[in-house]
Amino acid sequence: MRVLTVVPLPPGPRGGIEDYVANVFRALRGRATLDVVAPSEPVRRPATSVDEYAASLHRVRARPLFRRLIPVGRTARREVESLVGTADVVHVHMPSPRLEAWAAMACVRGRVPLVATYHMDALYDGGRFDARSGMAGRLVESLYDARSARPTLSRAQIIVTNSRGYAQESRLLPSFLGKIRAIHQGVSPDHTVSKDGGVHIRQELTNGKTRLVTFLGRLVPYKGLHVMVEAAKSFSGKTVTFAVGGKGPLRSPLESEVDRLGLREMFRFLGFIPDGSVGDLLRASDVVVCPSISLAESTPIVLLEALACGTPVVGTRLGGSEETLPDDGVSGRLVAPRDPRALSEAIQQLLDANMWAPNRRSLCLRTWDDVATEYLRLYEEVLSS
């Protein structure tokens, strides 16, 4: 079976859709022949060899627009149409502006089955601590919805989301519920492995004197980090350290906010965390928090990875999070988004309910092999129909 996969950026360890696709591709190796089409990047970043992920990688001409890479030109469109003609199944990962719509139209013309994975409602991220940017943001989003997303979803035989609840709350998906299949996300074993149960990182960050509350991910508005900073005020004077792992455009504003609130001694900004250290940091933590404020991330993978490490988690009640995250007051809590008080109370409840220990028992572990197997079944289903 030959599958052409359409992505907004080539698969690789960058987080988000690229990381999701890379994990699925690794699990599909030897089970399907995978080709990738993605927009070209104005500056080529160092990339893992495409051989790790797929049989071939095709880059089509694109330009940066509205903080995304948008394919341009008739040559690029013809290249996509030609690639669709070589595939048994086409799989688009959304949002992939314009590229997804070109592929979907070519599928109709060539009678090639189309599967769409809808990762999130596309957001124009222009705010300082918010995930939208007023009228300009809404205009960009409505243009994408009308010109790219809706035509693609209309032409897909199956639409995959990470939860049924997300589909019901999404901006676009309620119109397509009859096509929806939920495939819950997997956990990478590489992100749960630890050399010493996190002891050395915990000692380095807390000196053995404080509890450790950790955020790990991109520092972008929809992650809701400003809510965590606000929640941290209630822990002032207590023995709690907040570790922030990851990089992104909000680092400087967040550090300024921490300084303004007089919380600098409580916070450690760690920068980028390499894959090989993720398991150590998650296992070192008493609680892992992701206070998302947008449906752009209703079920953060990092919380699933933390649970696989045996670490309690706090997430927010956003479209389907209750399908995959616990809310029992011991292994996890779910709180309303944008509510610092509820977030601080949930963190304290989990700190009170759990004492840290190295190599804690895994609370859940759904692998990417499980995810890949479900995708294979969907490919076979659309081919047989």
Short mmCIF file of N, CA and C in Angstrom, two decimals, residues 100-101 103-108 113-118 145-160 172-180:
data_model
loop_
_atom_site.label_atom_id
_atom_site.label_comp_id
_atom_site.label_asym_id
_atom_site.label_seq_id
_atom_site.Cartn_x
_atom_site.Cartn_y
_atom_site.Cartn_z
N GLU A 100 -3.52 21.03 1.46
CA GLU A 100 -4.55 20.02 1.73
C GLU A 100 -5.68 20.11 0.69
N ALA A 101 -6.07 21.34 0.33
CA ALA A 101 -7.17 21.52 -0.63
C ALA A 101 -6.77 21.06 -2.03
N ALA A 103 -4.58 18.71 -2.71
CA ALA A 103 -4.56 17.24 -2.66
C ALA A 103 -5.98 16.67 -2.68
N ALA A 104 -6.89 17.31 -1.93
CA ALA A 104 -8.27 16.81 -1.87
C ALA A 104 -8.95 16.88 -3.24
N MET A 105 -8.75 17.98 -3.95
CA MET A 105 -9.34 18.11 -5.28
C MET A 105 -8.77 17.06 -6.24
N ALA A 106 -7.44 16.84 -6.15
CA ALA A 106 -6.81 15.83 -7.00
C ALA A 106 -7.34 14.43 -6.68
N CYS A 107 -7.65 14.18 -5.41
CA CYS A 107 -8.22 12.88 -5.03
C CYS A 107 -9.58 12.66 -5.69
N VAL A 108 -10.39 13.70 -5.73
CA VAL A 108 -11.71 13.58 -6.36
C VAL A 108 -11.55 13.27 -7.84
N PRO A 113 -8.80 7.49 -2.56
CA PRO A 113 -9.38 7.68 -1.23
C PRO A 113 -8.60 8.71 -0.42
N LEU A 114 -9.34 9.50 0.38
CA LEU A 114 -8.73 10.57 1.18
C LEU A 114 -9.11 10.42 2.64
N VAL A 115 -8.08 10.39 3.49
CA VAL A 115 -8.24 10.41 4.95
C VAL A 115 -7.66 11.73 5.45
N ALA A 116 -8.38 12.41 6.33
CA ALA A 116 -7.89 13.67 6.90
C ALA A 116 -7.76 13.54 8.41
N THR A 117 -6.59 13.88 8.96
CA THR A 117 -6.45 13.98 10.41
C THR A 117 -6.52 15.46 10.77
N TYR A 118 -7.53 15.81 11.54
CA TYR A 118 -7.78 17.20 11.90
C TYR A 118 -7.20 17.43 13.29
N ASP A 145 -10.76 28.64 6.68
CA ASP A 145 -11.90 27.71 6.79
C ASP A 145 -12.62 27.56 5.46
N ALA A 146 -12.90 28.70 4.80
CA ALA A 146 -13.71 28.68 3.58
C ALA A 146 -12.95 28.15 2.37
N ARG A 147 -11.67 28.53 2.24
CA ARG A 147 -10.92 28.21 1.02
C ARG A 147 -10.17 26.89 1.09
N SER A 148 -9.86 26.42 2.30
CA SER A 148 -9.01 25.24 2.41
C SER A 148 -9.63 24.13 3.27
N ALA A 149 -10.00 24.47 4.51
CA ALA A 149 -10.43 23.42 5.44
C ALA A 149 -11.76 22.78 5.04
N ARG A 150 -12.79 23.59 4.83
CA ARG A 150 -14.10 23.01 4.51
C ARG A 150 -14.08 22.18 3.22
N PRO A 151 -13.46 22.68 2.14
CA PRO A 151 -13.41 21.84 0.93
C PRO A 151 -12.70 20.51 1.16
N THR A 152 -11.64 20.53 1.97
CA THR A 152 -10.90 19.29 2.24
C THR A 152 -11.75 18.32 3.06
N LEU A 153 -12.37 18.82 4.12
CA LEU A 153 -13.20 17.97 4.97
C LEU A 153 -14.39 17.40 4.19
N SER A 154 -14.94 18.19 3.30
CA SER A 154 -16.08 17.73 2.50
C SER A 154 -15.70 16.57 1.59
N ARG A 155 -14.45 16.57 1.12
CA ARG A 155 -14.01 15.56 0.15
C ARG A 155 -13.39 14.33 0.81
N ALA A 156 -13.11 14.39 2.11
CA ALA A 156 -12.51 13.25 2.81
C ALA A 156 -13.55 12.18 3.09
N GLN A 157 -13.15 10.91 2.96
CA GLN A 157 -14.04 9.81 3.32
C GLN A 157 -14.10 9.63 4.84
N ILE A 158 -12.96 9.84 5.51
CA ILE A 158 -12.86 9.69 6.96
C ILE A 158 -12.09 10.87 7.52
N ILE A 159 -12.56 11.39 8.66
CA ILE A 159 -11.87 12.47 9.36
C ILE A 159 -11.48 11.96 10.75
N VAL A 160 -10.20 12.03 11.07
CA VAL A 160 -9.69 11.54 12.35
C VAL A 160 -9.44 12.72 13.29
N LEU A 172 -15.23 23.74 13.14
CA LEU A 172 -15.71 23.21 11.87
C LEU A 172 -16.31 21.81 11.94
N LEU A 173 -15.80 20.97 12.82
CA LEU A 173 -16.12 19.54 12.75
C LEU A 173 -17.56 19.17 13.06
N PRO A 174 -18.33 19.96 13.83
CA PRO A 174 -19.72 19.55 14.06
C PRO A 174 -20.52 19.32 12.79
N SER A 175 -20.11 19.93 11.68
CA SER A 175 -20.80 19.72 10.41
C SER A 175 -20.44 18.39 9.76
N PHE A 176 -19.43 17.69 10.33
CA PHE A 176 -18.93 16.47 9.69
C PHE A 176 -18.90 15.29 10.65
N LEU A 177 -19.74 15.30 11.68
CA LEU A 177 -19.66 14.27 12.73
C LEU A 177 -19.86 12.86 12.19
N GLY A 178 -20.59 12.72 11.10
CA GLY A 178 -20.81 11.39 10.53
C GLY A 178 -19.56 10.75 9.97
N LYS A 179 -18.53 11.56 9.72
CA LYS A 179 -17.27 11.03 9.17
C LYS A 179 -16.19 10.84 10.25
N ILE A 180 -16.48 11.26 11.48
CA ILE A 180 -15.44 11.34 12.50
C ILE A 180 -15.08 9.97 13.07
#
